[in-house]
Amino acid sequence: MAQAFPEISKIEYEGPQTKNPLAFRWYNADEVIEGKTMREHLRFAVVYWHTFRGTGSDPFGPGTMIRPWDDGSDSVENAQKRARVCFELCEKLGAPFYAFHDRDVAPEGKTLAESNKNFDAVAKVLKEEQQRTGIKLLWGTANLFSNPRYMLGAATTCNADVYAFAAAQVKKCLEVTKELGGENYVFWGGREGYQNLLNTDMKRELDHLARFFHMAVAYAKEIGFTGQFLIEPKPKEPTKHQYDSDAAACLNFLRAYDLLPYFKLNLETNHATLAGHTMQHELDYAGMQGALGSIDANTGDLLLGWDTDQFPTNIYLTTEIMWTILKWGGISPGGVNFDAKVRRESFEPIDLFHAHVGGMDAFARGLKIAAAIRADGEFDKFVKQRYSSFDSGIGADVESGKADFKSLEAYILAKGEAAPNASGRQEMLEHLFNRYI
Ligand code: XUL
Ligand code: CO
């Protein structure tokens, strides 16, 4: 097949001084940081849906993207051709992974059997290309939200037939993900939520969702799929209230239904901010509970209240993310997955390269800055000192479980007043953070 991007050769690391926009200034795949290469830390992945199926359409107008390799048809041949283009892009970027929904890579047929046949035909090409290039599948997932049958949800629908369809679709997607050596399997709760509680039995819907996840875990075991299951939180859009609204809600759900041993979280920046959190908050919250699985790397827009899925270029953001990921020991077998789309106005094929190169470089730079912050240890020292009253005496009794309300009362009655507080020094610390940027 002729190249889709003949004018672009492999993107190389040229160092911070280069003026070449299609070169890495910071992402030097083999450079070792904290004992691992950048490639191993970052595990970059290209998403199939935005990058190869995004048309640039919005509620006010049709698609704008120029994609010369795509004939615009829903044929299996076109899908197979597109699959090969995905690998050309990943190879030229040096991205070691990709991720897909079943319905992005292969057209949906008139029946489930026909859809499965289409999926197999494209999976055959994906496998060939994986073997040719060494590029791997970070995760697979089933699209349980686009087809109108899923308008009321999939695993949380009120329609048992729709529930059965969704289960069958996930069954097939697990089989294909296993066949392609997928390292994770993601559930993003597309329409798993509600628009209105007047027509919704929330308890029953959540019970059904938990049953669904238990069935997925059981089937994975049966077929020998050993990838990590991930849930991707998002608070709203398309429904008004998504059940998997943020990290804390997901972890509570998983714990309540005995699913915690089988799942971690796939955290996405734009979803975190829609939930009223920072990405760093979500990462830290998941990390402290051993549930930090993978990230969908993107960013929202401060002035827009929806999921704009922009490519991340903000160094503060990528530093905070990589700092927190390093803190919790990394994200493998997860990765940094660019769930991001070029703007409608960035319609030329080369914009796909500018977007990914910029995102990869921003993360590489964030990783280097985060490692420098950790090497100096100034923040760690400050925070450790801040909590030092819990290292000995009455504080240590609290942490060890030795103290109770009576002993704490006796202690403070004898003392008369608590020791004075120390300043939080927020401004000093924010200034210190800037020193590394
Ligand atoms: C939607 C979203 C999805 C998931 C995969 O906001 O992020 O693309 O990442 O279903
Ligand atoms: Co996502």
Coordinates of C-alpha atoms and ligand atoms in Angstrom, one line a residue:
M1 CA 0.0 0.0 0.0
A2 CA 1.3 3.5 -0.8
Q3 CA 2.2 5.6 2.2
A4 CA -0.5 7.9 3.6
F5 CA 2.0 10.4 4.9
P6 CA 4.8 10.3 2.2
E7 CA 6.1 13.7 3.1
I8 CA 6.7 12.8 6.7
S9 CA 9.6 10.6 7.9
K10 CA 10.2 9.2 11.3
I11 CA 10.0 11.9 14.0
E12 CA 13.5 12.1 15.6
Y13 CA 14.7 13.5 18.9
E14 CA 16.7 16.7 18.0
G15 CA 17.0 18.3 21.5
P16 CA 15.7 21.5 23.0
Q17 CA 17.4 23.8 20.5
T18 CA 15.9 22.5 17.4
K19 CA 13.6 24.7 15.3
N20 CA 12.1 21.8 13.5
P21 CA 8.4 21.6 14.5
L22 CA 8.2 17.9 13.6
A23 CA 11.1 16.8 15.9
F24 CA 11.1 16.0 19.6
R25 CA 12.8 18.5 21.8
W26 CA 12.3 16.5 25.0
Y27 CA 11.0 13.0 24.1
N28 CA 14.2 11.0 23.8
A29 CA 12.8 7.4 24.0
D30 CA 16.0 5.7 25.2
E31 CA 16.9 8.3 27.8
V32 CA 16.9 6.8 31.2
I33 CA 15.1 8.6 34.1
E34 CA 14.8 7.1 37.5
G35 CA 16.1 3.8 36.2
K36 CA 13.6 3.4 33.2
T37 CA 13.6 4.7 29.7
M38 CA 11.2 7.4 28.7
R39 CA 9.6 4.9 26.4
E40 CA 8.9 2.6 29.4
H41 CA 7.7 5.4 31.6
L42 CA 5.3 7.0 29.1
R43 CA 4.0 4.1 27.0
F44 CA 2.4 6.5 24.5
A45 CA -0.7 5.3 22.7
V46 CA -2.6 6.7 19.7
V47 CA -6.4 6.4 19.8
Y48 CA -8.2 5.1 16.8
W49 CA -11.5 6.9 17.3
H50 CA -10.5 10.6 17.2
T51 CA -7.4 10.2 15.0
F52 CA -8.9 7.9 12.3
R53 CA -12.7 8.3 12.7
G54 CA -13.0 11.9 13.8
T55 CA -14.5 13.9 11.0
G56 CA -14.4 17.3 12.6
S57 CA -18.2 17.6 12.6
D58 CA -19.8 19.6 15.3
P59 CA -23.5 20.5 16.1
F60 CA -23.2 23.5 13.7
G61 CA -21.6 21.9 10.7
P62 CA -20.3 18.9 8.9
G63 CA -16.8 17.3 9.0
T64 CA -13.8 19.2 7.6
M65 CA -11.0 16.6 7.8
I66 CA -9.0 15.8 4.7
R67 CA -8.1 12.1 4.9
P68 CA -7.0 11.0 1.4
W69 CA -6.6 7.3 2.3
D70 CA -10.2 7.1 3.4
D71 CA -12.9 6.6 0.8
G72 CA -15.6 7.6 3.3
S73 CA -17.4 4.3 2.9
D74 CA -18.4 1.8 5.5
S75 CA -16.8 -1.1 3.7
V76 CA -14.6 -3.6 5.4
E77 CA -11.9 -2.9 2.7
N78 CA -11.8 0.7 3.6
A79 CA -11.6 -0.2 7.3
Q80 CA -8.6 -2.5 6.6
K81 CA -6.9 0.2 4.6
R82 CA -7.4 2.7 7.4
A83 CA -6.0 0.2 9.9
R84 CA -2.7 0.1 8.0
V85 CA -2.6 3.9 8.0
C86 CA -2.9 3.9 11.8
F87 CA 0.3 1.8 12.0
E88 CA 2.1 4.1 9.6
L89 CA 1.3 7.0 11.9
C90 CA 2.3 5.2 15.1
E91 CA 5.6 4.0 13.5
K92 CA 6.5 7.5 12.3
L93 CA 5.7 8.9 15.7
G94 CA 7.5 6.2 17.6
A95 CA 4.3 5.5 19.6
P96 CA 4.5 2.0 20.9
F97 CA 0.7 1.5 21.5
Y98 CA -2.7 2.2 20.0
A99 CA -6.2 1.8 21.4
F100 CA -9.6 1.2 19.8
H101 CA -13.4 0.7 20.2
D102 CA -14.7 -2.3 18.3
R103 CA -16.9 0.0 16.1
D104 CA -14.1 2.4 15.3
V105 CA -12.0 -0.2 13.7
A106 CA -14.7 -2.2 11.9
P107 CA -18.1 -1.3 10.6
E108 CA -21.2 -2.4 12.5
G109 CA -23.3 -4.9 10.4
K110 CA -27.0 -5.4 10.3
T111 CA -26.8 -8.2 12.9
L112 CA -24.3 -9.0 15.7
A113 CA -23.1 -11.9 13.7
E114 CA -22.3 -9.7 10.7
S115 CA -20.6 -7.1 13.0
N116 CA -18.4 -9.9 14.5
K117 CA -17.4 -11.0 11.1
N118 CA -16.4 -7.5 10.1
F119 CA -14.5 -7.1 13.4
D120 CA -12.6 -10.4 12.7
A121 CA -11.7 -9.3 9.2
V122 CA -10.2 -6.0 10.4
A123 CA -8.6 -7.7 13.5
K124 CA -6.7 -9.9 11.1
V125 CA -5.1 -6.8 9.5
L126 CA -4.4 -5.2 12.9
K127 CA -2.6 -8.4 14.0
E128 CA -0.5 -8.5 10.8
E129 CA 0.4 -4.8 11.3
Q130 CA 1.2 -5.4 15.0
Q131 CA 3.6 -8.2 14.0
R132 CA 5.2 -6.2 11.2
T133 CA 5.8 -3.1 13.4
G134 CA 6.0 -4.4 17.0
I135 CA 3.3 -1.8 17.9
K136 CA 1.0 -3.2 20.6
L137 CA -2.6 -2.8 21.7
L138 CA -2.8 -0.8 24.9
W139 CA -6.5 -1.5 25.3
G140 CA -9.6 -2.5 23.6
T141 CA -13.1 -1.4 24.5
A142 CA -16.6 -1.9 23.1
N143 CA -18.7 1.1 21.9
L144 CA -21.9 0.7 23.9
F145 CA -23.2 4.2 23.3
S146 CA -23.4 5.2 19.6
N147 CA -26.0 2.7 18.3
P148 CA -29.5 4.0 19.0
R149 CA -30.3 0.7 20.8
Y150 CA -28.1 2.0 23.6
M151 CA -30.0 5.3 24.0
L152 CA -31.1 4.3 27.6
G153 CA -27.8 2.8 28.5
A154 CA -26.2 -0.6 28.0
A155 CA -25.4 -2.4 31.3
T156 CA -27.8 0.0 33.0
T157 CA -30.6 0.0 30.5
C158 CA -34.2 -0.9 31.5
N159 CA -34.4 -3.2 28.5
A160 CA -33.0 -6.8 29.1
D161 CA -32.6 -7.5 25.4
V162 CA -30.3 -4.5 25.1
Y163 CA -28.4 -5.6 28.2
A164 CA -27.9 -9.0 26.5
F165 CA -26.7 -7.3 23.3
A166 CA -24.2 -5.3 25.2
A167 CA -22.9 -8.4 27.0
A168 CA -22.5 -10.2 23.7
Q169 CA -20.6 -7.2 22.2
V170 CA -18.2 -7.1 25.2
K171 CA -17.7 -10.9 25.0
K172 CA -16.6 -10.5 21.4
C173 CA -14.4 -7.5 22.1
L174 CA -12.7 -9.3 25.0
E175 CA -11.9 -12.2 22.6
V176 CA -10.5 -9.9 20.0
T177 CA -8.5 -7.9 22.6
K178 CA -7.1 -11.1 23.9
E179 CA -6.2 -12.3 20.3
L180 CA -4.4 -9.0 19.7
G181 CA -2.5 -9.2 23.0
G182 CA -4.2 -6.2 24.5
E183 CA -2.6 -5.2 27.8
N184 CA -5.8 -3.7 29.3
Y185 CA -9.5 -3.6 28.7
V186 CA -11.5 -0.4 29.3
F187 CA -15.1 0.3 30.3
W188 CA -16.0 3.9 29.9
G189 CA -19.7 4.3 30.9
G190 CA -20.9 5.8 27.7
R191 CA -24.6 6.2 28.5
E192 CA -24.5 4.4 31.9
G193 CA -26.2 7.1 33.9
Y194 CA -29.5 8.9 33.8
Q195 CA -31.2 12.1 32.6
N196 CA -34.0 12.0 35.2
L197 CA -34.6 10.2 38.4
L198 CA -38.4 10.2 37.8
N199 CA -38.0 7.3 35.4
T200 CA -34.9 5.6 36.9
D201 CA -34.4 2.8 39.4
M202 CA -30.8 3.7 40.3
K203 CA -30.3 0.8 42.7
R204 CA -31.4 -1.7 40.1
E205 CA -29.3 -0.1 37.4
L206 CA -26.2 -0.2 39.6
D207 CA -26.9 -3.8 40.6
H208 CA -27.1 -4.7 36.9
L209 CA -23.9 -2.8 36.1
A210 CA -22.0 -4.8 38.8
R211 CA -23.4 -8.1 37.5
F212 CA -22.2 -7.1 34.0
F213 CA -18.6 -6.4 35.3
H214 CA -18.6 -9.7 37.3
M215 CA -19.6 -11.5 34.1
A216 CA -16.8 -9.8 32.2
V217 CA -14.3 -10.8 34.9
A218 CA -15.6 -14.4 34.7
Y219 CA -15.4 -14.6 30.9
A220 CA -11.9 -13.1 30.9
K221 CA -10.8 -15.9 33.3
E222 CA -12.5 -18.5 31.1
I223 CA -10.7 -17.5 27.9
G224 CA -7.4 -16.7 29.6
F225 CA -7.4 -12.9 29.1
T226 CA -5.0 -11.6 31.7
G227 CA -5.1 -7.9 30.8
Q228 CA -6.0 -5.3 33.4
F229 CA -9.6 -4.2 33.6
L230 CA -10.0 -0.4 33.8
I231 CA -13.0 1.9 34.5
E232 CA -12.8 5.4 33.1
P233 CA -14.6 7.9 35.2
K234 CA -16.6 10.8 33.7
P235 CA -19.2 12.9 35.6
K236 CA -21.6 13.9 32.7
E237 CA -21.9 13.9 29.0
P238 CA -23.8 12.2 27.3
T239 CA -26.0 11.7 30.4
K240 CA -26.7 14.4 32.9
H241 CA -25.3 12.1 35.7
Q242 CA -22.9 9.4 34.8
Y243 CA -22.6 6.6 37.4
D244 CA -18.8 6.4 37.1
S245 CA -18.6 10.1 37.9
D246 CA -15.1 10.4 39.4
A247 CA -12.3 8.2 40.9
A248 CA -14.0 8.2 44.4
A249 CA -17.4 7.2 43.0
C250 CA -15.9 4.4 40.9
L251 CA -13.8 3.0 43.8
N252 CA -16.8 3.1 46.1
F253 CA -18.9 1.2 43.5
L254 CA -16.1 -1.3 42.9
R255 CA -15.7 -1.9 46.7
A256 CA -19.4 -2.1 47.4
Y257 CA -19.8 -4.9 44.7
D258 CA -16.7 -6.9 45.5
L259 CA -15.0 -5.8 42.2
L260 CA -12.0 -4.0 43.6
P261 CA -9.5 -6.8 43.1
Y262 CA -10.2 -6.9 39.3
F263 CA -10.3 -3.2 38.3
K264 CA -8.1 -0.1 38.3
L265 CA -8.9 3.3 36.9
N266 CA -8.2 4.9 33.5
L267 CA -8.2 8.6 34.4
E268 CA -8.7 11.4 31.8
T269 CA -7.8 15.0 32.4
N270 CA -10.9 16.5 30.7
H271 CA -13.2 14.2 32.7
A272 CA -11.4 15.1 36.0
T273 CA -12.0 18.8 35.3
L274 CA -15.7 18.2 34.3
A275 CA -16.0 16.5 37.7
G276 CA -14.7 19.6 39.4
H277 CA -11.3 18.1 40.2
T278 CA -7.8 18.5 39.0
M279 CA -6.2 15.6 37.2
Q280 CA -3.6 15.5 39.9
H281 CA -6.4 15.0 42.5
E282 CA -7.8 12.1 40.6
L283 CA -4.4 10.5 40.1
D284 CA -3.5 10.9 43.7
Y285 CA -6.8 9.5 45.0
A286 CA -6.6 6.5 42.7
G287 CA -2.9 6.0 43.5
M288 CA -3.3 5.9 47.2
Q289 CA -5.8 3.1 46.9
G290 CA -3.6 1.1 44.5
A291 CA -6.0 1.7 41.6
L292 CA -4.0 4.0 39.3
G293 CA -4.2 2.0 36.0
S294 CA -3.7 4.3 33.0
I295 CA -4.4 7.8 31.7
D296 CA -6.3 9.3 28.8
A297 CA -4.1 12.3 28.0
N298 CA -5.9 15.4 26.9
T299 CA -7.1 18.7 28.3
G300 CA -10.3 20.8 28.4
D301 CA -10.7 24.5 27.8
L302 CA -11.3 26.7 30.9
L303 CA -13.9 28.7 29.0
L304 CA -15.9 25.7 27.7
G305 CA -17.9 23.4 29.9
W306 CA -17.8 20.2 27.8
D307 CA -15.4 17.5 26.9
T308 CA -13.3 19.3 24.3
D309 CA -10.6 16.6 24.2
Q310 CA -7.7 18.8 23.2
F311 CA -4.1 17.7 22.9
P312 CA -2.2 18.5 26.1
T313 CA 0.6 21.1 25.8
N314 CA 0.5 22.7 29.2
I315 CA 3.8 21.9 31.0
Y316 CA 2.3 22.6 34.5
L317 CA -0.3 20.0 33.8
T318 CA 2.0 17.3 32.4
T319 CA 4.5 17.9 35.3
E320 CA 1.7 17.5 37.9
I321 CA 0.6 14.3 36.1
M322 CA 4.0 12.7 35.8
W323 CA 5.0 13.8 39.3
T324 CA 1.9 11.9 40.7
I325 CA 2.4 8.9 38.5
L326 CA 6.1 8.6 39.6
K327 CA 4.9 9.0 43.2
W328 CA 2.7 5.9 42.9
G329 CA 5.2 3.8 41.0
G330 CA 4.3 4.3 37.3
I331 CA 1.3 3.2 35.3
S332 CA 2.4 0.1 33.4
P333 CA 0.6 -2.0 32.1
G334 CA -1.3 1.3 31.4
G335 CA 0.0 4.1 29.3
V336 CA -0.3 7.7 28.3
N337 CA -3.2 7.4 25.8
F338 CA -3.9 10.4 23.6
D339 CA -7.7 10.5 23.9
A340 CA -7.5 13.8 22.1
K341 CA -8.7 15.3 18.8
V342 CA -7.3 17.9 16.5
R343 CA -9.6 21.0 16.2
R344 CA -12.1 21.2 13.4
E345 CA -9.9 23.9 11.8
S346 CA -6.8 21.7 11.9
F347 CA -8.0 19.6 9.0
E348 CA -4.9 18.5 7.2
P349 CA -3.2 15.1 7.7
I350 CA 0.0 16.8 8.9
D351 CA -2.0 18.3 11.9
L352 CA -2.2 14.8 13.3
F353 CA 1.6 14.8 13.6
H354 CA 1.8 18.3 15.0
A355 CA -0.7 17.3 17.6
H356 CA 0.9 14.1 18.7
V357 CA 4.5 15.4 18.6
G358 CA 3.4 18.3 20.8
G359 CA 1.6 16.1 23.3
M360 CA 4.4 13.6 23.5
D361 CA 7.0 16.3 24.0
A362 CA 4.9 18.0 26.7
F363 CA 4.7 14.7 28.6
A364 CA 8.4 14.0 28.2
R365 CA 9.2 17.4 29.5
G366 CA 6.8 17.0 32.4
L367 CA 8.4 13.7 33.2
K368 CA 11.9 15.3 33.3
I369 CA 10.7 18.1 35.4
A370 CA 8.9 15.8 37.8
A371 CA 12.0 13.7 38.2
A372 CA 14.1 16.8 39.0
I373 CA 11.5 17.8 41.6
R374 CA 11.7 14.4 43.2
A375 CA 15.6 14.3 43.1
D376 CA 15.7 17.6 45.0
G377 CA 13.1 16.3 47.5
E378 CA 12.2 19.9 48.7
F379 CA 8.5 19.4 48.6
D380 CA 8.7 15.9 50.2
K381 CA 10.8 17.4 53.0
F382 CA 8.3 20.2 53.5
V383 CA 5.3 17.9 53.6
K384 CA 7.0 15.4 55.9
Q385 CA 7.9 18.2 58.3
R386 CA 4.4 19.5 58.1
Y387 CA 2.9 16.3 59.5
S388 CA 5.8 15.5 61.9
S389 CA 3.6 16.0 65.0
F390 CA 2.2 12.5 64.0
D391 CA 5.7 10.9 64.0
S392 CA 5.9 10.6 67.8
G393 CA 4.0 11.2 71.0
I394 CA 0.3 11.6 70.9
G395 CA 0.3 11.8 67.0
A396 CA 2.0 8.4 66.7
D397 CA -0.5 7.0 69.2
V398 CA -3.3 8.2 66.8
E399 CA -1.7 6.6 63.8
S400 CA -0.9 3.3 65.6
G401 CA -4.5 3.0 66.9
K402 CA -3.3 3.3 70.5
A403 CA -5.2 6.5 71.2
D404 CA -8.9 6.8 71.8
F405 CA -11.2 9.8 72.6
K406 CA -10.6 9.4 76.3
S407 CA -6.8 9.4 76.0
L408 CA -6.9 12.4 73.6
E409 CA -9.2 14.3 76.0
A410 CA -6.8 13.6 78.9
Y411 CA -3.9 14.7 76.9
I412 CA -5.4 18.0 75.8
L413 CA -6.9 18.7 79.2
A414 CA -3.4 18.4 80.7
K415 CA -1.9 20.5 78.0
G416 CA -4.6 23.2 78.1
E417 CA -4.3 24.3 74.4
A418 CA -3.0 22.8 71.2
A419 CA 0.5 23.7 70.0
P420 CA 0.5 26.7 67.5
N421 CA 0.1 25.9 63.8
A422 CA 2.9 26.5 61.3
S423 CA 2.2 28.5 58.1
G424 CA 1.1 26.4 55.0
R425 CA 3.6 28.5 52.9
Q426 CA 1.5 28.0 49.8
E427 CA 2.9 31.1 47.9
M428 CA 6.5 30.0 48.7
L429 CA 5.8 26.5 47.4
E430 CA 4.1 27.7 44.2
H431 CA 7.1 29.9 43.6
L432 CA 9.4 26.9 44.3
F433 CA 7.4 24.8 41.8
N434 CA 8.1 27.5 39.1
R435 CA 11.8 27.1 39.7
Y436 CA 11.7 23.6 38.1
I437 CA 9.4 24.7 35.1
Ligands
XUL1 C1 -15.4 9.7 26.2 C2 -14.1 8.9 26.3 C3 -14.0 7.7 25.5 C4 -13.3 6.6 26.3 C5 -13.3 5.2 25.6 O1 -15.4 10.9 26.8 O2 -13.1 9.4 26.9 O3 -13.4 7.9 24.3 O4 -12.0 6.9 26.5 O5 -14.6 4.8 25.4
CO2 CO -11.2 8.7 27.3

